[in-house]
Short mmCIF file of C-alpha atoms in Angstrom, two decimals:
data_model
loop_
_atom_site.label_atom_id
_atom_site.label_comp_id
_atom_site.label_asym_id
_atom_site.label_seq_id
_atom_site.Cartn_x
_atom_site.Cartn_y
_atom_site.Cartn_z
CA MET A 75 -43.25 91.49 -62.29
CA MET A 76 -40.53 91.90 -59.72
CA ASP A 77 -37.95 89.54 -61.17
CA ASN A 78 -36.55 90.60 -64.52
CA GLU A 79 -36.70 87.04 -65.86
CA ILE A 80 -40.48 86.95 -65.46
CA THR A 81 -43.09 89.38 -66.77
CA THR A 82 -46.89 89.31 -66.83
CA TRP A 83 -49.48 89.40 -69.60
CA LYS A 84 -53.26 89.72 -69.62
CA ILE A 85 -54.76 86.55 -71.06
CA LYS A 86 -58.08 84.81 -71.63
CA ARG A 87 -57.95 81.32 -70.14
CA LEU A 88 -60.42 78.76 -71.43
CA LYS A 89 -60.92 75.73 -69.19
CA GLU A 90 -63.78 73.26 -69.51
CA ASP A 91 -65.86 75.79 -71.52
CA ARG A 92 -65.38 78.55 -68.93
CA VAL A 93 -63.48 81.70 -69.96
CA GLU A 94 -61.69 83.83 -67.38
CA GLU A 95 -59.44 86.84 -67.78
CA LEU A 96 -56.30 86.93 -65.67
CA GLU A 97 -52.69 88.09 -65.47
CA ASP A 98 -50.34 85.23 -66.31
CA TYR A 99 -46.58 84.88 -65.81
CA ILE A 100 -44.34 84.83 -68.90
CA ALA A 101 -40.64 83.92 -69.23
CA VAL A 102 -38.47 86.73 -70.60
CA GLU A 103 -35.62 86.20 -73.07
CA SER A 104 -33.12 88.93 -73.83
CA PRO A 105 -30.05 89.24 -76.03
CA ILE A 106 -27.00 88.93 -73.78
CA ASN A 107 -23.78 90.17 -75.39
CA ILE A 108 -20.52 88.61 -74.20
CA TYR A 109 -17.48 90.74 -74.98
CA VAL A 110 -14.02 89.19 -74.65
CA ASN A 111 -11.09 91.61 -74.50
CA LYS A 112 -13.39 94.43 -75.69
CA ARG A 113 -14.63 92.59 -78.79
CA ARG A 114 -18.12 91.14 -79.05
CA PHE A 115 -17.64 87.39 -78.98
CA VAL A 116 -21.22 86.09 -78.98
CA THR A 117 -24.83 87.18 -78.41
CA ILE A 118 -26.97 84.61 -76.60
CA PHE A 119 -30.74 84.91 -76.21
CA ALA A 120 -31.12 83.97 -72.56
CA SER A 121 -33.02 84.76 -69.38
CA PRO A 122 -31.58 88.05 -68.06
CA GLN A 123 -30.16 86.76 -64.78
CA LEU A 124 -26.91 85.07 -63.67
CA LEU A 125 -25.11 86.87 -66.50
CA LYS A 126 -21.62 86.60 -65.00
CA GLU A 127 -22.26 82.88 -64.51
CA LEU A 128 -23.48 82.59 -68.11
CA ALA A 129 -20.28 84.15 -69.45
CA VAL A 130 -17.89 82.11 -67.27
CA GLY A 131 -19.79 78.89 -67.92
CA HIS A 132 -20.08 79.53 -71.65
CA LEU A 133 -16.39 80.29 -72.14
CA VAL A 134 -15.28 77.18 -70.20
CA ALA A 135 -18.02 74.86 -71.48
CA GLU A 136 -17.36 75.84 -75.09
CA GLY A 137 -13.64 75.24 -74.63
CA ILE A 138 -12.62 78.87 -75.26
CA ILE A 139 -10.73 78.99 -71.97
CA ASN A 140 -9.53 76.11 -69.81
CA SER A 141 -10.57 77.40 -66.41
CA ILE A 142 -11.86 80.42 -64.53
CA GLU A 143 -8.18 81.27 -63.82
CA ASP A 144 -7.95 82.44 -67.43
CA ILE A 145 -10.29 85.37 -66.59
CA SER A 146 -8.71 88.41 -64.93
CA GLN A 147 -11.82 90.61 -64.80
CA ILE A 148 -15.51 90.35 -65.47
CA ASP A 149 -18.13 93.14 -65.38
CA VAL A 150 -21.84 93.12 -66.09
CA ARG A 151 -23.42 96.30 -67.50
CA SER A 152 -27.10 95.89 -68.30
CA ASN A 153 -27.19 92.94 -70.71
CA ASN A 154 -23.50 93.20 -71.66
CA VAL A 155 -20.89 91.04 -69.99
CA LEU A 156 -17.33 92.34 -70.37
CA VAL A 157 -14.67 89.67 -69.91
CA THR A 158 -10.92 90.35 -69.80
CA LEU A 159 -8.65 87.34 -70.19
CA SER A 160 -5.47 87.04 -68.15
CA SER A 161 -3.60 85.19 -70.86
CA SER A 162 -2.95 86.64 -74.27
CA ASN A 163 -2.30 83.11 -75.56
CA ILE A 164 -5.95 82.47 -76.30
CA ASP A 165 -6.64 82.99 -79.98
CA LEU A 166 -10.34 83.78 -80.37
CA GLU A 167 -10.05 83.90 -84.15
CA GLU A 168 -8.82 80.31 -84.16
CA PHE A 169 -11.89 79.29 -82.19
CA LYS A 170 -14.21 80.93 -84.71
CA LEU A 171 -12.38 79.08 -87.46
CA LEU A 172 -12.84 75.74 -85.68
CA LYS A 173 -16.53 76.50 -85.23
CA SER A 174 -16.85 77.16 -88.90
CA ILE A 175 -15.08 73.93 -89.87
CA THR A 176 -17.36 71.75 -87.78
CA THR A 177 -20.49 73.17 -89.39
CA GLU A 178 -19.07 73.16 -92.90
CA CYS A 179 -18.69 69.42 -93.32
CA THR A 180 -19.94 68.42 -96.71
CA SER A 181 -21.95 65.29 -96.01
CA ILE A 182 -23.95 63.73 -93.22
CA ASP A 183 -21.48 60.83 -93.02
CA SER A 184 -18.59 63.23 -92.62
CA TYR A 185 -20.51 65.01 -89.86
CA ILE A 186 -20.83 61.71 -87.97
CA GLU A 187 -17.11 61.08 -88.56
CA THR A 188 -16.35 64.58 -87.28
CA LEU A 189 -18.40 63.91 -84.16
CA LYS A 190 -16.60 60.62 -83.54
CA SER A 191 -13.16 62.13 -83.94
CA MET A 192 -13.76 65.72 -82.88
CA SER A 193 -12.71 65.56 -79.31
CA ASN A 194 -9.61 64.54 -77.45
CA LEU A 195 -11.70 64.82 -74.30
CA ARG A 196 -11.90 61.58 -72.36
CA ILE A 197 -13.76 61.16 -69.09
CA GLY A 198 -12.22 58.30 -67.11
CA SER A 199 -14.01 58.95 -63.81
CA LYS A 200 -14.67 55.95 -61.54
CA LEU A 201 -17.69 57.71 -60.02
CA TYR A 202 -20.73 55.53 -59.46
CA VAL A 203 -24.22 56.54 -58.44
CA LYS A 204 -27.18 54.52 -57.18
CA VAL A 205 -30.13 54.39 -59.52
CA ASP A 206 -32.46 55.66 -56.77
CA ASP A 207 -30.25 58.73 -56.38
CA ILE A 208 -30.69 59.57 -60.08
CA PHE A 209 -34.47 59.52 -59.54
CA LYS A 210 -34.02 61.74 -56.46
CA MET A 211 -31.90 64.24 -58.42
CA ILE A 212 -34.47 64.65 -61.18
CA ARG A 213 -37.22 65.04 -58.57
CA LYS A 214 -35.24 67.71 -56.70
CA MET A 215 -34.40 69.54 -59.93
CA SER A 216 -38.09 69.65 -60.92
CA GLU A 217 -39.21 70.77 -57.44
CA ASN A 218 -36.74 73.67 -57.60
CA SER A 219 -37.66 74.83 -61.12
CA LYS A 220 -39.46 77.91 -59.86
CA ILE A 221 -39.52 79.96 -63.06
CA TYR A 222 -40.72 76.93 -65.02
CA ARG A 223 -43.51 76.35 -62.52
CA LYS A 224 -44.68 79.94 -62.95
CA THR A 225 -44.21 80.30 -66.72
CA GLY A 226 -43.78 76.89 -68.38
CA GLY A 227 -41.27 78.71 -70.58
CA THR A 228 -37.84 77.74 -69.23
CA HIS A 229 -35.40 74.86 -69.11
CA VAL A 230 -33.46 73.90 -66.00
CA ALA A 231 -30.04 72.37 -65.31
CA ALA A 232 -28.64 71.28 -61.95
CA LEU A 233 -25.50 69.79 -60.44
CA PHE A 234 -25.55 67.13 -57.72
CA ASN A 235 -22.93 65.30 -55.70
CA LYS A 236 -23.02 61.49 -55.83
CA ASP A 237 -25.36 61.33 -52.84
CA ALA A 238 -28.00 63.40 -54.63
CA LYS A 239 -27.29 66.59 -52.69
CA LEU A 240 -28.27 69.59 -54.84
CA LEU A 241 -25.16 71.74 -55.39
CA TYR A 242 -26.30 74.34 -57.95
CA LEU A 243 -29.34 74.99 -60.15
CA ALA A 244 -30.06 77.42 -62.98
CA GLU A 245 -33.09 78.06 -65.15
CA ASP A 246 -32.98 79.67 -68.58
CA VAL A 247 -35.14 79.98 -71.70
CA GLY A 248 -32.38 78.02 -73.48
CA ARG A 249 -31.39 74.50 -72.46
CA HIS A 250 -27.77 75.19 -73.47
CA SER A 251 -27.63 78.42 -71.46
CA ALA A 252 -29.09 76.71 -68.38
CA ILE A 253 -26.09 74.34 -68.52
CA ASP A 254 -23.63 77.21 -69.09
CA LYS A 255 -25.08 79.05 -66.07
CA VAL A 256 -24.99 76.10 -63.69
CA ILE A 257 -21.38 75.32 -64.68
CA GLY A 258 -20.50 79.02 -64.26
CA LEU A 259 -22.14 79.04 -60.80
CA ALA A 260 -20.05 76.04 -59.73
CA LEU A 261 -16.78 77.43 -61.12
CA ILE A 262 -17.27 80.87 -59.55
CA ASN A 263 -17.83 79.12 -56.22
CA GLY A 264 -14.66 77.05 -56.62
CA CYS A 265 -16.50 73.74 -56.94
CA ASP A 266 -14.73 70.76 -58.53
CA LEU A 267 -17.19 69.02 -60.85
CA THR A 268 -15.28 65.84 -61.63
CA ASN A 269 -17.44 63.83 -59.21
CA SER A 270 -20.75 65.48 -59.94
CA VAL A 271 -23.86 64.64 -61.94
CA LEU A 272 -25.43 67.14 -64.37
CA THR A 273 -29.20 67.00 -64.79
CA SER A 274 -31.22 68.76 -67.47
CA SER A 275 -34.84 69.16 -68.56
CA GLY A 276 -33.89 69.31 -72.22
CA ARG A 277 -33.09 67.03 -75.13
CA ILE A 278 -29.39 66.14 -75.14
CA THR A 279 -27.22 67.00 -78.15
CA ALA A 280 -23.48 66.65 -78.77
CA SER A 281 -22.92 70.29 -77.85
CA MET A 282 -24.43 69.70 -74.39
CA ILE A 283 -22.31 66.56 -73.85
CA LEU A 284 -19.21 68.54 -74.83
CA LYS A 285 -20.11 71.24 -72.28
CA ALA A 286 -20.31 68.59 -69.54
CA ALA A 287 -17.06 66.99 -70.71
CA ARG A 288 -15.12 70.27 -70.66
CA ALA A 289 -16.28 70.81 -67.05
CA GLY A 290 -15.14 67.23 -66.25
CA ILE A 291 -18.64 65.94 -65.41
CA PRO A 292 -18.94 62.13 -65.87
CA ILE A 293 -22.74 61.59 -65.69
CA VAL A 294 -25.56 63.44 -67.48
CA ALA A 295 -29.26 62.70 -66.80
CA SER A 296 -32.25 64.28 -68.53
CA ILE A 297 -36.03 64.25 -68.33
CA SER A 298 -36.14 64.45 -72.15
CA ALA A 299 -34.84 62.48 -75.13
CA PRO A 300 -31.29 62.17 -76.46
CA LEU A 301 -30.54 63.08 -80.05
CA ASN A 302 -28.23 60.99 -82.21
CA SER A 303 -25.33 63.46 -81.90
CA GLY A 304 -25.56 63.41 -78.10
CA LEU A 305 -25.30 59.62 -78.00
CA ILE A 306 -22.30 59.48 -80.33
CA ALA A 307 -20.48 62.17 -78.33
CA ALA A 308 -21.27 60.57 -74.93
CA GLU A 309 -20.20 57.11 -76.13
CA LYS A 310 -16.94 58.46 -77.56
CA ILE A 311 -15.98 60.76 -74.67
CA GLY A 312 -16.89 58.30 -71.93
CA ILE A 313 -19.87 60.10 -70.38
CA THR A 314 -22.77 58.12 -68.89
CA LEU A 315 -25.94 59.39 -70.55
CA ILE A 316 -29.35 58.68 -69.05
CA CYS A 317 -32.54 60.10 -70.58
CA PHE A 318 -36.32 59.93 -70.13
CA VAL A 319 -35.96 59.89 -66.34
CA ARG A 320 -39.64 60.03 -65.44
CA GLY A 321 -41.34 58.61 -62.35
CA LYS A 322 -39.85 55.15 -61.84
CA ARG A 323 -38.29 54.68 -65.28
CA MET A 324 -35.17 55.74 -67.13
CA ASN A 325 -33.18 54.74 -70.22
CA ILE A 326 -29.39 54.29 -69.92
CA TYR A 327 -27.74 54.89 -73.30
CA THR A 328 -23.98 54.95 -72.73
CA HIS A 329 -21.43 53.77 -70.15
CA PRO A 330 -23.93 52.13 -67.76
CA GLU A 331 -21.09 50.91 -65.49
CA ARG A 332 -21.37 54.08 -63.38
CA ILE A 333 -24.97 53.32 -62.39
CA LEU A 334 -25.59 50.83 -59.55
CA LEU A 335 -28.76 49.09 -60.60
CA ASP A 336 -29.67 47.62 -57.19
CA MET B 206 -33.30 52.17 -89.18
CA MET B 207 -34.90 52.57 -92.57
CA ASP B 208 -35.72 56.28 -92.42
CA ASN B 209 -32.72 58.57 -92.32
CA GLU B 210 -34.34 60.80 -89.69
CA ILE B 211 -34.48 57.92 -87.20
CA THR B 212 -31.68 55.64 -86.04
CA THR B 213 -31.49 52.98 -83.31
CA TRP B 214 -29.36 52.55 -80.21
CA LYS B 215 -28.93 49.67 -77.75
CA ILE B 216 -30.12 50.82 -74.33
CA LYS B 217 -30.79 49.54 -70.83
CA ARG B 218 -34.33 50.45 -69.80
CA LEU B 219 -35.14 50.53 -66.10
CA LYS B 220 -38.83 50.38 -65.27
CA GLU B 221 -40.21 49.65 -61.81
CA ASP B 222 -36.91 48.04 -60.71
CA ARG B 223 -36.78 45.76 -63.75
CA VAL B 224 -33.90 46.20 -66.25
CA GLU B 225 -34.27 45.16 -69.87
CA GLU B 226 -31.95 45.61 -72.84
CA LEU B 227 -33.51 46.71 -76.08
CA GLU B 228 -33.02 48.66 -79.30
CA ASP B 229 -34.60 52.09 -79.02
CA TYR B 230 -35.40 54.68 -81.69
CA ILE B 231 -33.39 57.93 -81.73
CA ALA B 232 -34.03 61.18 -83.65
CA VAL B 233 -31.17 62.17 -85.97
CA GLU B 234 -29.99 65.77 -86.47
CA SER B 235 -27.64 66.70 -89.28
CA PRO B 236 -26.06 69.91 -90.49
CA ILE B 237 -28.01 71.06 -93.56
CA ASN B 238 -26.18 73.64 -95.65
CA ILE B 239 -28.29 76.06 -97.67
CA TYR B 240 -26.40 77.68 -100.54
CA VAL B 241 -27.91 80.70 -102.28
CA ASN B 242 -26.43 81.64 -105.67
CA LYS B 243 -23.46 79.30 -104.99
CA ARG B 244 -22.56 80.88 -101.65
CA ARG B 245 -23.24 79.18 -98.31
CA PHE B 246 -26.00 81.21 -96.70
CA VAL B 247 -26.73 79.23 -93.52
CA THR B 248 -26.15 75.85 -91.87
CA ILE B 249 -29.14 74.54 -89.92
CA PHE B 250 -28.99 71.48 -87.64
CA ALA B 251 -32.18 69.73 -88.68
CA SER B 252 -33.73 66.34 -89.32
CA PRO B 253 -32.36 65.15 -92.70
CA GLN B 254 -35.65 65.05 -94.61
CA LEU B 255 -37.81 67.55 -96.52
CA LEU B 256 -34.66 69.52 -97.35
CA LYS B 257 -36.07 71.35 -100.36
CA GLU B 258 -39.05 72.33 -98.19
CA LEU B 259 -36.69 73.49 -95.43
CA ALA B 260 -34.81 75.77 -97.82
CA VAL B 261 -37.92 77.27 -99.48
CA GLY B 262 -39.68 77.72 -96.13
CA HIS B 263 -36.60 79.18 -94.45
CA LEU B 264 -35.92 81.74 -97.17
CA VAL B 265 -39.54 82.94 -97.26
CA ALA B 266 -40.17 82.72 -93.50
CA GLU B 267 -36.99 84.64 -92.71
CA GLY B 268 -37.94 87.33 -95.21
CA ILE B 269 -34.96 86.73 -97.52
CA ILE B 270 -37.27 86.31 -100.50
CA ASN B 271 -40.89 87.34 -100.87
CA SER B 272 -42.29 84.22 -102.50
CA ILE B 273 -41.36 80.93 -104.12
CA GLU B 274 -41.44 82.81 -107.45
CA ASP B 275 -38.08 84.34 -106.47
CA ILE B 276 -36.45 80.89 -106.82
CA SER B 277 -35.51 79.76 -110.32
CA GLN B 278 -33.85 76.45 -109.38
CA ILE B 279 -33.39 74.26 -106.34
CA ASP B 280 -31.31 71.07 -106.05
CA VAL B 281 -30.63 68.79 -103.10
CA ARG B 282 -27.27 66.95 -103.00
CA SER B 283 -26.81 64.93 -99.83
CA ASN B 284 -27.26 67.48 -97.03
CA ASN B 285 -26.61 70.50 -99.27
CA VAL B 286 -29.47 72.48 -100.77
CA LEU B 287 -28.46 74.63 -103.74
CA VAL B 288 -30.84 77.52 -104.41
CA THR B 289 -30.63 79.83 -107.41
CA LEU B 290 -32.63 83.04 -107.21
CA SER B 291 -34.44 84.40 -110.27
CA SER B 292 -33.98 87.99 -109.27
CA SER B 293 -30.60 89.61 -108.81
CA ASN B 294 -32.29 92.37 -106.78
CA ILE B 295 -32.04 90.42 -103.54
CA ASP B 296 -29.06 91.63 -101.55
CA LEU B 297 -28.01 88.81 -99.21
CA GLU B 298 -25.32 90.98 -97.63
CA GLU B 299 -27.94 93.50 -96.59
CA PHE B 300 -29.88 90.72 -94.87
CA LYS B 301 -26.83 89.64 -92.90
CA LEU B 302 -26.33 93.27 -91.87
CA LEU B 303 -29.92 93.52 -90.64
CA LYS B 304 -29.51 90.30 -88.67
CA SER B 305 -26.44 91.69 -87.02
CA ILE B 306 -28.15 94.96 -86.09
CA THR B 307 -31.08 93.26 -84.39
CA THR B 308 -28.80 91.20 -82.16
CA GLU B 309 -26.42 94.05 -81.38
CA CYS B 310 -28.86 96.24 -79.49
CA THR B 311 -27.15 97.58 -76.43
CA SER B 312 -29.77 97.22 -73.72
CA ILE B 313 -32.71 95.02 -72.88
CA ASP B 314 -35.06 97.99 -73.18
CA SER B 315 -33.78 98.77 -76.65
CA TYR B 316 -34.32 95.12 -77.61
CA ILE B 317 -37.98 95.39 -76.57
CA GLU B 318 -38.21 98.67 -78.53
CA THR B 319 -36.62 96.93 -81.52
CA LEU B 320 -39.17 94.13 -81.27
CA LYS B 321 -42.07 96.59 -81.11
CA SER B 322 -40.88 98.59 -84.09
CA MET B 323 -39.02 95.96 -86.10
CA SER B 324 -41.66 94.90 -88.47
CA ASN B 325 -43.85 96.59 -91.00
CA LEU B 326 -45.74 93.32 -91.24
CA ARG B 327 -49.39 93.64 -90.35
CA ILE B 328 -51.86 90.77 -90.43
CA GLY B 329 -55.36 92.13 -90.95
CA SER B 330 -57.11 88.82 -91.68
CA LYS B 331 -60.79 88.52 -90.75
CA LEU B 332 -60.45 84.76 -90.33
CA TYR B 333 -62.23 83.29 -87.34
CA VAL B 334 -62.05 79.79 -85.93
CA LYS B 335 -64.21 77.92 -83.43
CA VAL B 336 -62.51 77.11 -80.17
CA ASP B 337 -63.39 73.42 -80.56
CA ASP B 338 -61.58 73.39 -83.90
CA ILE B 339 -58.38 74.63 -82.22
CA PHE B 340 -58.59 71.66 -79.81
CA LYS B 341 -59.16 69.35 -82.81
CA MET B 342 -56.12 70.75 -84.64
CA ILE B 343 -53.77 70.19 -81.72
CA ARG B 344 -55.16 66.66 -81.29
CA LYS B 345 -54.65 65.86 -85.00
CA MET B 346 -51.14 67.32 -84.96
CA SER B 347 -50.19 65.15 -81.98
CA GLU B 348 -51.74 62.01 -83.48
CA ASN B 349 -49.69 62.52 -86.65
CA SER B 350 -46.34 63.19 -84.92
CA LYS B 351 -44.92 59.82 -85.91
CA ILE B 352 -41.22 60.54 -85.37
CA TYR B 353 -41.97 62.09 -81.98
CA ARG B 354 -43.97 59.06 -80.95
CA LYS B 355 -41.04 56.79 -81.81
CA THR B 356 -38.17 58.95 -80.49
CA GLY B 357 -39.50 61.70 -78.18
CA GLY B 358 -36.80 63.81 -79.83
CA THR B 359 -38.62 66.01 -82.34
CA HIS B 360 -40.91 69.01 -82.60
CA VAL B 361 -43.85 69.20 -84.95
CA ALA B 362 -45.60 71.98 -86.87
CA ALA B 363 -48.80 71.72 -88.90
CA LEU B 364 -51.08 73.85 -91.04
CA PHE B 365 -54.88 73.59 -90.94
CA ASN B 366 -57.74 75.26 -92.78
CA LYS B 367 -60.37 77.01 -90.66
CA ASP B 368 -62.45 73.85 -90.39
CA ALA B 369 -59.57 71.94 -88.78
CA LYS B 370 -58.67 69.97 -91.90
CA LEU B 371 -54.97 69.00 -91.74
CA LEU B 372 -53.21 70.55 -94.77
CA TYR B 373 -49.51 69.89 -94.09
CA LEU B 374 -47.36 68.58 -91.25
CA ALA B 375 -43.60 68.42 -90.65
CA GLU B 376 -41.47 67.11 -87.82
CA ASP B 377 -37.95 68.26 -87.06
CA VAL B 378 -35.44 68.21 -84.20
CA GLY B 379 -35.74 72.03 -84.21
CA ARG B 380 -39.04 73.81 -83.55
CA HIS B 381 -38.03 76.61 -85.93
CA SER B 382 -37.12 74.19 -88.71
CA ALA B 383 -40.42 72.30 -88.31
CA ILE B 384 -42.19 75.61 -89.07
CA ASP B 385 -39.86 76.34 -92.02
CA LYS B 386 -40.56 72.88 -93.45
CA VAL B 387 -44.34 73.03 -93.14
CA ILE B 388 -44.39 76.51 -94.74
CA GLY B 389 -42.08 75.22 -97.50
CA LEU B 390 -44.38 72.22 -98.07
CA ALA B 391 -47.38 74.53 -98.47
CA LEU B 392 -45.60 76.96 -100.80
CA ILE B 393 -44.20 74.21 -103.03
CA ASN B 394 -47.74 72.87 -103.35
CA GLY B 395 -49.13 76.29 -104.28
CA CYS B 396 -51.18 76.65 -101.10
CA ASP B 397 -52.30 80.12 -99.98
CA LEU B 398 -51.80 80.37 -96.22
CA THR B 399 -53.64 83.61 -95.49
CA ASN B 400 -56.65 81.72 -94.11
CA SER B 401 -54.78 78.96 -92.31
CA VAL B 402 -53.82 78.17 -88.73
CA LEU B 403 -50.26 77.20 -87.77
CA THR B 404 -49.86 74.77 -84.87
CA SER B 405 -46.62 73.93 -83.07
CA SER B 406 -45.40 71.72 -80.24
CA GLY B 407 -42.77 74.26 -79.19
CA ARG B 408 -42.44 77.42 -77.13
CA ILE B 409 -43.26 80.48 -79.23
CA THR B 410 -40.66 83.23 -79.72
CA ALA B 411 -40.69 86.40 -81.83
CA SER B 412 -38.76 84.63 -84.59
CA MET B 413 -41.51 82.01 -84.91
CA ILE B 414 -44.25 84.68 -85.00
CA LEU B 415 -42.31 86.50 -87.72
CA LYS B 416 -42.10 83.27 -89.75
CA ALA B 417 -45.89 82.91 -89.56
CA ALA B 418 -46.40 86.59 -90.41
CA ARG B 419 -44.19 86.45 -93.51
CA ALA B 420 -46.24 83.49 -94.75
CA GLY B 421 -49.43 85.51 -94.07
CA ILE B 422 -50.75 83.15 -91.35
CA PRO B 423 -53.14 84.92 -88.92
CA ILE B 424 -53.46 82.36 -86.07
CA VAL B 425 -50.73 80.42 -84.21
CA ALA B 426 -51.54 77.76 -81.59
CA SER B 427 -49.05 75.80 -79.50
CA ILE B 428 -49.01 73.01 -76.93
CA SER B 429 -46.20 74.84 -75.10
CA ALA B 430 -45.60 78.24 -73.50
CA PRO B 431 -45.09 81.63 -75.16
CA LEU B 432 -41.97 83.64 -74.41
CA ASN B 433 -42.09 87.39 -73.86
CA SER B 434 -40.69 88.18 -77.32
CA GLY B 435 -43.36 86.02 -78.99
CA LEU B 436 -46.16 87.90 -77.24
CA ILE B 437 -44.79 91.33 -78.11
CA ALA B 438 -44.37 90.35 -81.76
CA ALA B 439 -47.84 88.73 -82.04
CA GLU B 440 -49.53 91.72 -80.36
CA LYS B 441 -47.73 94.18 -82.66
CA ILE B 442 -48.15 92.29 -85.94
CA GLY B 443 -51.78 91.32 -85.36
CA ILE B 444 -51.42 87.57 -84.99
CA THR B 445 -53.71 85.61 -82.67
CA LEU B 446 -51.47 83.62 -80.32
CA ILE B 447 -52.85 80.71 -78.29
CA CYS B 448 -50.59 78.57 -76.07
CA PHE B 449 -50.83 75.72 -73.58
CA VAL B 450 -53.51 74.00 -75.68
CA ARG B 451 -53.86 70.83 -73.62
CA GLY B 452 -56.91 68.65 -73.19
CA LYS B 453 -59.83 71.02 -72.67
CA ARG B 454 -57.85 74.17 -71.81
CA MET B 455 -55.98 76.89 -73.64
CA ASN B 456 -54.66 80.40 -72.99
CA ILE B 457 -55.38 83.14 -75.56
CA TYR B 458 -52.70 85.83 -75.35
CA THR B 459 -53.24 88.20 -78.27
CA HIS B 460 -56.02 89.22 -80.68
CA PRO B 461 -58.73 86.92 -79.25
CA GLU B 462 -61.32 88.32 -81.69
CA ARG B 463 -60.50 85.56 -84.20
CA ILE B 464 -61.56 82.80 -81.79
CA LEU B 465 -65.28 82.01 -81.43
CA LEU B 466 -65.64 81.06 -77.79
CA ASP B 467 -69.02 79.30 -78.05
#
């Protein structure tokens, strides 16, 4: 196919006992290598598009850098993204150490304790959004999920202002990378996210809530389920988490005060 | 809640303009540490159940060991699984090196080349299955997805014999871990998988096809989409891959000769 994030494949489709042969659209995933200061920092299996946005979003959303100002140069060569930081104060080794500590906890209880205490992030936003606007956002996100509609193989994330205006949207084979990309898109375009709503098609974990928190986003809404870690993180950090937004229903799990129910 | 893979959370549910407060069920994910010969080999975020099965399935399905015979002892302590190998011939360092090589490929084209040439696995099974039995398998898998039905937060994988008899089923927050667990369940129970069908609720990637191949499974069927890497791997290895099995339709992507269409 034309777009590098979609390819085609010859299939047999069986439908109501009738078999037809056709070319179908398939979502592509590729290893994307992010280099920071000439050293490979991470390889992410992602859709091969918006690679600069993926790198910027990932580094901010994972808390490696504080803002896009910390990047002095960024180049994309094939599936390699080369990032040069403007500050030499950022200790990448320390980050890898932190990452290792959080996954090395010795019991499930200590993991929950780690989640509860892990972050000094605190979202105190007074943003409020009408419940009908949350429904509108999810509808608009779904309508604009073009790769998903062709392939069924991608996740989508989008950012909205409080009046349900679509600001940015990104699709990716990974639900985490879709969030990285949409945050990267916003940051590259100089958008302040502290009054925005993040929507996602995927199940919500702690790592996704932390990505939103580091970008300053106060409300997260998903079509899918929350996992336990996502709820604990959202509750603790002060993010409003809404899941199972489908048709005319939704579940509000944490900090419901930001949602105007009538 | 009673089961450690499910917890509860107080939510506000909005449905057709009516708000009710209730306790809802949430899927739990926990870091599960697998130690091999006293060294931490991997930490997997998974549902905290069937941990012995997860470890056995993961080690075989990732090609670290060839069979359950390579394990002399296995103990579960909280969320740590301690595996002792019977053979000292298995070089874990070499495996980590291989893993690093496959993700370090320098271009997207070379990744595709790596996928096409990566495996000397070849499934030559003459198994065939009736198309109606594939529909039955997916239906039975869905009916038995008890954690999913309560939480909406898990994936499921199941193994069937050629006549659509359910052999084993496992649910997990990760679609890869659900496959590891169901393969581990079968191996621990001495089941030969070379004439079985693996079903999954998740999108199918190369890594999932490789898991099936290492367990000798010739047919994989999923409710969800395939990704490009999954198709290339299935085509190359000789696995029949069927996706989007929903109601009375399915798409057959690779090696359709194992499916009897009438």
